[in-house]
GROMACS .gro file of C-alpha atoms in nm:
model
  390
    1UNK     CA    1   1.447  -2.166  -0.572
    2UNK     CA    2   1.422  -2.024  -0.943
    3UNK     CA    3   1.217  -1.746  -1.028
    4UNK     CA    4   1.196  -1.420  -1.303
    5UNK     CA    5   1.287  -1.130  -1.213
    6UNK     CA    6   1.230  -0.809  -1.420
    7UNK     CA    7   1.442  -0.510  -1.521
    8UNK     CA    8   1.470  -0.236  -1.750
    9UNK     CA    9   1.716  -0.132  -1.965
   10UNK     CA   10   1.666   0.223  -2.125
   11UNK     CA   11   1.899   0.321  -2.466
   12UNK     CA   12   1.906   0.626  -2.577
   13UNK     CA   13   1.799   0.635  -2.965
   14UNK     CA   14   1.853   0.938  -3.256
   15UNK     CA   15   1.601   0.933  -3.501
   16UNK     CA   16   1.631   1.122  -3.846
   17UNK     CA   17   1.527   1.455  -3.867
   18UNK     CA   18   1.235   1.316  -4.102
   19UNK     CA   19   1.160   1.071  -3.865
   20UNK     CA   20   1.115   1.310  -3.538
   21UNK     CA   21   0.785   1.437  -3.696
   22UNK     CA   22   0.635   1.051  -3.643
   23UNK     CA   23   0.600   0.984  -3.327
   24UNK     CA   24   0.491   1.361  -3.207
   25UNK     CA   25   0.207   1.306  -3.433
   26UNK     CA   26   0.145   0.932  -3.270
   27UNK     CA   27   0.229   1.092  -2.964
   28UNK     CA   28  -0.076   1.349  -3.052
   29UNK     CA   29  -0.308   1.101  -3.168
   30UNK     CA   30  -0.290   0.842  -2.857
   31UNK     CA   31  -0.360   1.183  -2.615
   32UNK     CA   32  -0.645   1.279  -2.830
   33UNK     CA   33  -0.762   0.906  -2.826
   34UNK     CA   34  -0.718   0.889  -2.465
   35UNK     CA   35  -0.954   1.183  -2.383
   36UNK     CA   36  -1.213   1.097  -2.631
   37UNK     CA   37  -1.237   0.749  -2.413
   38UNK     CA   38  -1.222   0.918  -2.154
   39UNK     CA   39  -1.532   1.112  -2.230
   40UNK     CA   40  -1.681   0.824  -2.379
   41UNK     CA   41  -1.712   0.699  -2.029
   42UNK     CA   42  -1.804   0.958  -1.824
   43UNK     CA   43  -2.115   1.115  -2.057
   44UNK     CA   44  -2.224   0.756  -2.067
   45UNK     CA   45  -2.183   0.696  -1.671
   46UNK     CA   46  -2.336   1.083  -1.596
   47UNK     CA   47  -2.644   0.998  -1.893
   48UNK     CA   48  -2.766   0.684  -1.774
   49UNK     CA   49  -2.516   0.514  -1.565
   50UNK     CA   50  -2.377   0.224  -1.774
   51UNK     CA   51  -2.000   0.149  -1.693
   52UNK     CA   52  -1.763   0.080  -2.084
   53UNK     CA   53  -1.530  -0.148  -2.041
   54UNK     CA   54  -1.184  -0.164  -2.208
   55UNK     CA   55  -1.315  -0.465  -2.446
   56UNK     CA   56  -1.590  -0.270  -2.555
   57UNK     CA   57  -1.333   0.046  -2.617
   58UNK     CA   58  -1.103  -0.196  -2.810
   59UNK     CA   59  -1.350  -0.319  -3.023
   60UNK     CA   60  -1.469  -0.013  -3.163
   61UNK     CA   61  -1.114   0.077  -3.279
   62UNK     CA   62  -1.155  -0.065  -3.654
   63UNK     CA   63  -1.473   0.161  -3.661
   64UNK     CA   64  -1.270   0.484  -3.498
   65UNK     CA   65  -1.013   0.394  -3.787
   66UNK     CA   66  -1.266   0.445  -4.047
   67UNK     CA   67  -1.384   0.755  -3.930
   68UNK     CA   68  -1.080   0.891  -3.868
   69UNK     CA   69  -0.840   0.740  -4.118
   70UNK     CA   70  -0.545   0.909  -3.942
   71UNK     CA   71  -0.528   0.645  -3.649
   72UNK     CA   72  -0.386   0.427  -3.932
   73UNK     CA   73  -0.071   0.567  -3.884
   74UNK     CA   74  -0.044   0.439  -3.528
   75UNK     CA   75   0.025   0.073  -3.449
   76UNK     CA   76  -0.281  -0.104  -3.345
   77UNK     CA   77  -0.146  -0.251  -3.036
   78UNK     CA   78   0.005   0.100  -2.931
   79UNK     CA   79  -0.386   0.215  -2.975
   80UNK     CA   80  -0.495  -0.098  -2.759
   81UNK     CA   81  -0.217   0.037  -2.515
   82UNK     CA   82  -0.380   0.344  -2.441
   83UNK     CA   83  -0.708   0.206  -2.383
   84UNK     CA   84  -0.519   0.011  -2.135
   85UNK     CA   85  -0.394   0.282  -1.971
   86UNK     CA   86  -0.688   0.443  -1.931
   87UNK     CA   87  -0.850   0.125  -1.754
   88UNK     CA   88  -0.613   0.094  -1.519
   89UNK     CA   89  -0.688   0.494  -1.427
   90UNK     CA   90  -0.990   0.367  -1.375
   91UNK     CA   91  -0.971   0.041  -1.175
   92UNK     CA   92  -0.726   0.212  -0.976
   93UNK     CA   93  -0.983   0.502  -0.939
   94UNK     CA   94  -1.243   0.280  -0.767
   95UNK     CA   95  -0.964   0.065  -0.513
   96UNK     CA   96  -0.870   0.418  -0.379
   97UNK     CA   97  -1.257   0.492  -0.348
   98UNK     CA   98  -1.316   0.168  -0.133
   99UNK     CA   99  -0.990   0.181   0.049
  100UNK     CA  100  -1.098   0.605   0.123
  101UNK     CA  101  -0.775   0.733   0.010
  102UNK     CA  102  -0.812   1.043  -0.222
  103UNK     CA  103  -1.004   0.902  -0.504
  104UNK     CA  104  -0.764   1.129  -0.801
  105UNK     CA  105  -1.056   1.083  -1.052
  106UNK     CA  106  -0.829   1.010  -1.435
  107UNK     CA  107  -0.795   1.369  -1.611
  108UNK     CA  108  -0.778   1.479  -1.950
  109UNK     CA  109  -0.441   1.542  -2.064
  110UNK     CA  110  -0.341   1.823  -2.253
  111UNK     CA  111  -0.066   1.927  -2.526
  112UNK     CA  112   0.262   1.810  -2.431
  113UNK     CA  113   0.180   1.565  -2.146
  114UNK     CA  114   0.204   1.235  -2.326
  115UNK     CA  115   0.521   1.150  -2.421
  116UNK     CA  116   0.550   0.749  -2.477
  117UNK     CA  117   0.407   0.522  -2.690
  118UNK     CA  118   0.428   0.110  -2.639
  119UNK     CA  119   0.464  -0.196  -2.808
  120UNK     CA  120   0.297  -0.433  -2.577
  121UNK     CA  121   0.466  -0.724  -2.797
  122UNK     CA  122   0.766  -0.602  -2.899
  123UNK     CA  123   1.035  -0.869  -2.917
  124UNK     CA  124   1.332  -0.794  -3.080
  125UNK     CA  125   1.671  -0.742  -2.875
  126UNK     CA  126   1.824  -0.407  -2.906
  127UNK     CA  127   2.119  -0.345  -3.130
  128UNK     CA  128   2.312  -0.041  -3.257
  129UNK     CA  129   1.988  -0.001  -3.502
  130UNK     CA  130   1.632  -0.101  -3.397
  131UNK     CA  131   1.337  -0.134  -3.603
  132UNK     CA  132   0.995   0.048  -3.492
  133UNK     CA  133   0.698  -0.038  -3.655
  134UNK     CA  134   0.515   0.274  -3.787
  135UNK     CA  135   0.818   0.499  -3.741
  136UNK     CA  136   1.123   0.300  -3.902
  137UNK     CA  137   1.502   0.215  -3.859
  138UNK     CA  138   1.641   0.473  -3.567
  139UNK     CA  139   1.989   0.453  -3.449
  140UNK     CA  140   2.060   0.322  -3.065
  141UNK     CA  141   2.340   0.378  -2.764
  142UNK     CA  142   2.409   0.026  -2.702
  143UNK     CA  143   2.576   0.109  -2.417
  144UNK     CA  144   2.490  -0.182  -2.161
  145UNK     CA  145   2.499  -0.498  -2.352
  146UNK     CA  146   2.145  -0.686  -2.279
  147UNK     CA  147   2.210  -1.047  -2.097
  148UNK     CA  148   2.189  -1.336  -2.328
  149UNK     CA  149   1.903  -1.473  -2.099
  150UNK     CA  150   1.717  -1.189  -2.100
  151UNK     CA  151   1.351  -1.224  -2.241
  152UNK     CA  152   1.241  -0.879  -2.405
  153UNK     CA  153   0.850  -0.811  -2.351
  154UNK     CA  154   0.814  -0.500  -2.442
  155UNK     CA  155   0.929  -0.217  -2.633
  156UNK     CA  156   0.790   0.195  -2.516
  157UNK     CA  157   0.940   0.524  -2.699
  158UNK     CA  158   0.941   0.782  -2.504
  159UNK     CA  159   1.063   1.182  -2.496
  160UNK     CA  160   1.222   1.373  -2.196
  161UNK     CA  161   1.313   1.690  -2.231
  162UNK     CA  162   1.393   1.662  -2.630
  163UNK     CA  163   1.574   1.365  -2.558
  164UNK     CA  164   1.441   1.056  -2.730
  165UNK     CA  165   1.481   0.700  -2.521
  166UNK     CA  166   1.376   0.332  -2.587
  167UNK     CA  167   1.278   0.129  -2.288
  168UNK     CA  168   1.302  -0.241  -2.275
  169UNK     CA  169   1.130  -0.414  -2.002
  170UNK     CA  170   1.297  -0.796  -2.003
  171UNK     CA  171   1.268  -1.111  -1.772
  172UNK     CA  172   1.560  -1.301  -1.648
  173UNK     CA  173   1.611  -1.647  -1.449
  174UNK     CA  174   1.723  -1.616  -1.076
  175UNK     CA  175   1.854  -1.800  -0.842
  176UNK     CA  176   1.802  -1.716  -0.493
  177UNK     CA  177   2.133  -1.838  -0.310
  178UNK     CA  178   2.085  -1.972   0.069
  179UNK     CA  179   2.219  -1.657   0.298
  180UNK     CA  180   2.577  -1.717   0.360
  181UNK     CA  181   2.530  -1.582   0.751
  182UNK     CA  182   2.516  -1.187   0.808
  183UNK     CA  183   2.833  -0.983   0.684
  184UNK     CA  184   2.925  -0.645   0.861
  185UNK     CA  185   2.525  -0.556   0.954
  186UNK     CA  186   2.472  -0.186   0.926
  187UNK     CA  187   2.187   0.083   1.041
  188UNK     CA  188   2.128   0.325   0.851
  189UNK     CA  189   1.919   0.689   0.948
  190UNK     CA  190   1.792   0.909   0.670
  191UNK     CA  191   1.803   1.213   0.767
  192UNK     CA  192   1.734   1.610   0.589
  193UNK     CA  193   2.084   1.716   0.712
  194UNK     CA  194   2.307   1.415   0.635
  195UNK     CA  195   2.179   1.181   0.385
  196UNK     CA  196   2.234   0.894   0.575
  197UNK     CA  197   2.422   0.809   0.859
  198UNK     CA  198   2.548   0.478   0.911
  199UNK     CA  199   2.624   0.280   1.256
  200UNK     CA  200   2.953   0.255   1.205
  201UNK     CA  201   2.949   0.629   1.171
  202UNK     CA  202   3.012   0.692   0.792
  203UNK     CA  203   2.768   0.994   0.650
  204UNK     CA  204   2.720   1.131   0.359
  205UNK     CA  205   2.570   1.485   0.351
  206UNK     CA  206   2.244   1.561   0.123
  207UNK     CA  207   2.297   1.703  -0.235
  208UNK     CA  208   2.017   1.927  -0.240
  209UNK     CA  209   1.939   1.910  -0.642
  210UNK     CA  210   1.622   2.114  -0.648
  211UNK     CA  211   1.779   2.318  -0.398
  212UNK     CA  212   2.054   2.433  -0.570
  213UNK     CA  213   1.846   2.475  -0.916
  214UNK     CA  214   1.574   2.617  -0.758
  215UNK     CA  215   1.708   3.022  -0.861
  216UNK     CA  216   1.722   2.896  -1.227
  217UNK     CA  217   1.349   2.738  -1.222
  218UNK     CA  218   1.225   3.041  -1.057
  219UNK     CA  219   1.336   3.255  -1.348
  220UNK     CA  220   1.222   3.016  -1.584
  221UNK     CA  221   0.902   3.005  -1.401
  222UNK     CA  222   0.857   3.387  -1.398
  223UNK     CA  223   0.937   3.386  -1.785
  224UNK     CA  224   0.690   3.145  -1.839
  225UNK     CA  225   0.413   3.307  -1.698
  226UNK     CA  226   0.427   3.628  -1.905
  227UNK     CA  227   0.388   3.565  -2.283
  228UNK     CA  228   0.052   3.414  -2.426
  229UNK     CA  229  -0.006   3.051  -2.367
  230UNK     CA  230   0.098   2.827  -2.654
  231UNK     CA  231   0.255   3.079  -2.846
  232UNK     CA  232   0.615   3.001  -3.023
  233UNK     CA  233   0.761   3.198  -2.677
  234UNK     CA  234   0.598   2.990  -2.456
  235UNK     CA  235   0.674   2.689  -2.597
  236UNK     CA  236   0.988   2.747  -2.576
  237UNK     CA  237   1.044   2.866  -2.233
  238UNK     CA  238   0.848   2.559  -2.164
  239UNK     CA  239   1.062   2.367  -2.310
  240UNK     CA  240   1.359   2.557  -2.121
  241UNK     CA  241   1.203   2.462  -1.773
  242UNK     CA  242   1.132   2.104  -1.880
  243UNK     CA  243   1.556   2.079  -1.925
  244UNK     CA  244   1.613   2.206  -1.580
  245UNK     CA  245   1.395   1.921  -1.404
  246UNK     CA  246   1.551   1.646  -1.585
  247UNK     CA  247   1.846   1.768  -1.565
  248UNK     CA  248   1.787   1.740  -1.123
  249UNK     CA  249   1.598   1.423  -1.213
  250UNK     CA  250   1.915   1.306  -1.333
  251UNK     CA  251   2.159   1.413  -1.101
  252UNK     CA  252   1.941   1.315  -0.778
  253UNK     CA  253   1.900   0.913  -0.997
  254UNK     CA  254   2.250   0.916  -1.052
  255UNK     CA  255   2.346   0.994  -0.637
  256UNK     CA  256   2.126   0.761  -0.514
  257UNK     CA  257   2.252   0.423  -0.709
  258UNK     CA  258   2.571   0.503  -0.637
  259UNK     CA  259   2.466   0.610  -0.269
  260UNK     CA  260   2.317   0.250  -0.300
  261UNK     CA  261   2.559   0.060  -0.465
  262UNK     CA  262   2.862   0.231  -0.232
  263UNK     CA  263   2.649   0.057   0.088
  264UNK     CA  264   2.597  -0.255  -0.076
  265UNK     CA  265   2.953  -0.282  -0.102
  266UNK     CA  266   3.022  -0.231   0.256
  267UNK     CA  267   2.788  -0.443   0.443
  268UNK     CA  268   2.599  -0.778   0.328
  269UNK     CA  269   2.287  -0.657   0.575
  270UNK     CA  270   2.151  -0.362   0.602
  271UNK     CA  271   1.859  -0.231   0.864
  272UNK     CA  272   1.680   0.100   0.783
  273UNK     CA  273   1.353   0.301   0.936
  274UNK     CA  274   1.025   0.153   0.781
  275UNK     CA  275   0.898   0.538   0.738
  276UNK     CA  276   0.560   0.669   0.616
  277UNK     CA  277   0.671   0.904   0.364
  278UNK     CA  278   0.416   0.972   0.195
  279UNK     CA  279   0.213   1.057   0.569
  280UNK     CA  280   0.524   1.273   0.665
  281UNK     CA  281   0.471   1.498   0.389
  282UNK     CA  282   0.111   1.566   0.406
  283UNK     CA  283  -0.023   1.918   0.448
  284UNK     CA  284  -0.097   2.029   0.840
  285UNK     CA  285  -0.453   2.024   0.892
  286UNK     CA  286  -0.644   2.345   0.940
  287UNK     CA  287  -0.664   2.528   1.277
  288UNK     CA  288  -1.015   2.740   1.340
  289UNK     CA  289  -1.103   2.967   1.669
  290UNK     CA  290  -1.492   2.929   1.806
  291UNK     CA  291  -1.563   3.222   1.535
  292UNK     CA  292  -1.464   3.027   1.264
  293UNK     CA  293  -1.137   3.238   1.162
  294UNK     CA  294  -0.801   3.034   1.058
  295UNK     CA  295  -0.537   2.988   1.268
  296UNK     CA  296  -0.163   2.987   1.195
  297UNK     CA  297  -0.107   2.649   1.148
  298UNK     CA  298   0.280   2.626   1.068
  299UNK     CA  299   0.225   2.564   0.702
  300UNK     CA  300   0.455   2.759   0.497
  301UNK     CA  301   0.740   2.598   0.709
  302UNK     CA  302   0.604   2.234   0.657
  303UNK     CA  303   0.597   2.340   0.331
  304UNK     CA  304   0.956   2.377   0.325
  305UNK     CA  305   0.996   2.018   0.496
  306UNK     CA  306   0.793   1.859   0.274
  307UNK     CA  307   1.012   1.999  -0.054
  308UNK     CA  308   1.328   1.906   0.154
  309UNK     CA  309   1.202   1.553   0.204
  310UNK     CA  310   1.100   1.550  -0.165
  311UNK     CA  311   1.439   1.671  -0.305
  312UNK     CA  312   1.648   1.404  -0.096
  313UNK     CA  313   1.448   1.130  -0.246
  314UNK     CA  314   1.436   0.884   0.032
  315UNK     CA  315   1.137   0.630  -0.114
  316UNK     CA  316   1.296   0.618  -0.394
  317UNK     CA  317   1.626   0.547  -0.248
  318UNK     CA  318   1.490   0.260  -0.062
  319UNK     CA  319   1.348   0.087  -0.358
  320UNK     CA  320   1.666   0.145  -0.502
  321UNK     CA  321   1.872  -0.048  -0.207
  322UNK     CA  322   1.614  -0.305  -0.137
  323UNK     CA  323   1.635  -0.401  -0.564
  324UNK     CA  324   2.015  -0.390  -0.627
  325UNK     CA  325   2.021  -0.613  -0.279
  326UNK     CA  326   1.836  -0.873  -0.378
  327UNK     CA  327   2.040  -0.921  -0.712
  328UNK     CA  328   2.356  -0.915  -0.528
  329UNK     CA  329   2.207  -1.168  -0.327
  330UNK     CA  330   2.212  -0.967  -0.007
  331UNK     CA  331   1.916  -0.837   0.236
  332UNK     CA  332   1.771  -0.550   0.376
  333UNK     CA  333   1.543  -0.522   0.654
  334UNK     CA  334   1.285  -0.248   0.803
  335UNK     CA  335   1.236  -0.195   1.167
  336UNK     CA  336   1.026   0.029   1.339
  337UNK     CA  337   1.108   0.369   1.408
  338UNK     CA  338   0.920   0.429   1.742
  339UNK     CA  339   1.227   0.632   1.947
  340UNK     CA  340   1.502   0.536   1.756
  341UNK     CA  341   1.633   0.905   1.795
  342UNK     CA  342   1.505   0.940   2.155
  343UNK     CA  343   1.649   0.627   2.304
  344UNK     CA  344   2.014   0.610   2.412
  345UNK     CA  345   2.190   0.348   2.240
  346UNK     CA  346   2.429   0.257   2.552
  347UNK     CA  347   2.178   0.192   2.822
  348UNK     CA  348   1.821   0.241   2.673
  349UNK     CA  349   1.684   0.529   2.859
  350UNK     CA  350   1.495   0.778   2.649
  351UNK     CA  351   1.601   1.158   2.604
  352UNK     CA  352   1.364   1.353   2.451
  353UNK     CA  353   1.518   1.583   2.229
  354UNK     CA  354   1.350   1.863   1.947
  355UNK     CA  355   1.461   1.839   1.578
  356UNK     CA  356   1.731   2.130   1.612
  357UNK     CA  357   1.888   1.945   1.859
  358UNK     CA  358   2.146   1.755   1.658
  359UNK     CA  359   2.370   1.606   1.956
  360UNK     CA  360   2.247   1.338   2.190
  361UNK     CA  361   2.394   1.350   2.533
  362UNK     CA  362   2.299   1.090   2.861
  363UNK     CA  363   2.282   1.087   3.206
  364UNK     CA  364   2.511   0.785   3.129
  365UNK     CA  365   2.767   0.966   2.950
  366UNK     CA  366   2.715   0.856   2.603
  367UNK     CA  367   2.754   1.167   2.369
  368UNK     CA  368   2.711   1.118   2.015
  369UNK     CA  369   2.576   1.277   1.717
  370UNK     CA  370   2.210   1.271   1.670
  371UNK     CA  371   2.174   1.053   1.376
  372UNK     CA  372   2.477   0.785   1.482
  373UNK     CA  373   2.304   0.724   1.793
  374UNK     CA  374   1.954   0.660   1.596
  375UNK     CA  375   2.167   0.417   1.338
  376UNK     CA  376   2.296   0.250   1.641
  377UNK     CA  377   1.968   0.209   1.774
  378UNK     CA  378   1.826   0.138   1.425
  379UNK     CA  379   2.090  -0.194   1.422
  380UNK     CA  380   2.058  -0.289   1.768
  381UNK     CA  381   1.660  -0.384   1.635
  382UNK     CA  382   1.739  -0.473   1.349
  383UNK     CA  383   1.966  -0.760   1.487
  384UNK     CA  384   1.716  -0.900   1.777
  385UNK     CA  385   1.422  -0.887   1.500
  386UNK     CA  386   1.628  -1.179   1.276
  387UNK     CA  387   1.745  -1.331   1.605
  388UNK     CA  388   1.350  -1.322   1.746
  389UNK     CA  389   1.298  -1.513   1.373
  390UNK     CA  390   1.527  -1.750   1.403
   0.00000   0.00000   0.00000
């Protein structure tokens, strides 16, 4: 079966010292645009309840223009872009309202927090120099050549950490090949102290990027919080502890394709725990005697989890593997993780066991680390799920 599938390739780009000044201001004018629609909506939603829409928003851009003449220097489909933007804050807004997740109403942004503009219909290919409308000519890092099937949609700008980027978002043919049966299955357990550990017992132990940054940002952080906000000092010690997170961000992307791409390498199937991340990090509820008084609660501590859990990166990770597999035209499959560390892998009986116990041992006599006996487990599923299918 043929279908698209969609990737992005991200160049890094050098424009002129002239040209730098450009899109800062554009970058300026589409956050000031964004919070004056922003407003726009909510006085007329708090004054007499109507609801704007992004097609009324968009068509009162040639007006906005000749009020404010300076929106001429931003591309008009970079202006539509932001109105877009904006309405998808929105319609997201009301899903998470119905569904009665935490609503995260869309806030105004300030200095410094939008840093990328788009070209919805951008559809040149990338070369040494590209062509920007608005800004100019800027020099480009071809370094990974684009695929000659590769349809270019889109083109954004954006800044990270005084780095300039350009990000092409293209669509490319695939064909799904039939599954050529199931080469060296593995289980996999994430885990805070190893990475991963894999069922045929391979490991690899966590980096612990933020961890071992986290003195730096401090000090940053501490510096940052004594001179007067937005002065020349603060910008710059801003700007200081902007470096040190994407310079983590970095390192922690880097480990986990080639985490990724080492596994794919080894096995042609891989299992892995279909965990709630996002519900294992959430904050311990509040404990309250019959006078009303708070309770210790263990929250500091889950605090520490939750950063832990954060810093290894494991959703991210598994969008990672499941991605790269299906281009390689290999699979990946989630199985419960009910027990998975309790159970014995040799004869099934569960062993209940705390989290600082890190070896499993059974009345059986199977002794084995924690984690290997979990990534046994975690194939041993994994394999009677695709039989049960089939």
């Amino acid at each position: 079966m043929d279908f698209v599938i969609r990737r992005s390739y991200k160049y890094r780009v050098y424009p002129a010292k002239a040209q730098i000044s450009n899109p800062e201001n554009q970058f300026s004018m589409c956050r000031h645009l964004y919070n004056r629609s922003l407003a726009e909506r909510t006085d007329a939603y708090e004054k007499d309840g109507t609801a704007i829409s992004y097609n009324q928003q968009q068509n009162s851009l040639p007006e906005l223009k000749k009020e404010r003449p300076w929106y001429k220097g931003v591309y008009s489909q970079v202006l539509q872009d932001v109105l877009r933007r904006l309405d998808k804050g929105y319609q997201a807004f009301f899903r998470r309202v119905r569904t009665g997740e935490n609503p995260g109403f869309p806030k105004f942004r300030k200095r410094g927090q939008w840093n990328s503009i788009t070209y919805p219909q951008y559809r040149k290919r990338p070369d040494s120099v590209i062509t920007v409308p608005k800004i100019g000519r800027m020099r480009l890092v071809y370094h990974r050549k684009l695929p000659d099937d590769a349809r270019v949609k889109t083109l954004t700008i954006t800044r990270e950490a005084g780095k300039w980027f350009a990000c092409f978002p293209a669509e490319l043919p695939f064909v799904a090949e039939p599954e050529q049966g199931l080469p060296d299955p593995l289980g996999i357990d994430l885990g805070l102290t190893d990475f991963f550990y894999a069922s045929d017992g391979s490991h690899v132990p966590v980096p612990k990027h933020l961890r071992k940054k986290e003195k730096q940002l401090k000090r940053l952080q501490r510096r940052l919080a004594k001179p007067e906000k937005r002065s020349e000092k603060y910008h710059r010690l801003l700007r200081a502890v902007r470096k040190c997170h994407y310079r983590i961000k970095c390192r922690r992307s880097d480990f986990l394709h080639k985490t990724a791409n080492d596994l794919l390498k080894k096995s042609g199937l891989i299992f892995y725990e279909d965990l709630r991340i996002s519900d294992m990090m959430r904050r311990p509820k509040p404990k309250q005697d019959g006078d009303g008084k708070y309770l210790p609660n263990n929250a500091s501590a889950k605090a520490g989890l939750n950063k832990s859990i954060a810093d290894a990166g494991w959703g991210r990770f598994l969008e990672i593997l499941k991605y790269k597999s299906r281009h390689s035209g290999k699979r990946t499959l989630a199985v419960p993780p009910q027990y998975t560390s309790q159970k014995c892998s040799a004869c099934g009986e569960i062993v209940k066991k705390s989290l600082a116990v890190r070896t499993h041992r059974c009345a059986c006599g199977f002794v084995a680390n924690r984690d290997l006996n979990a990534a046994l487990n975690i194939l041993r599923i994994g394999m009677d799920t695709l039989q049960a299918r089939t």
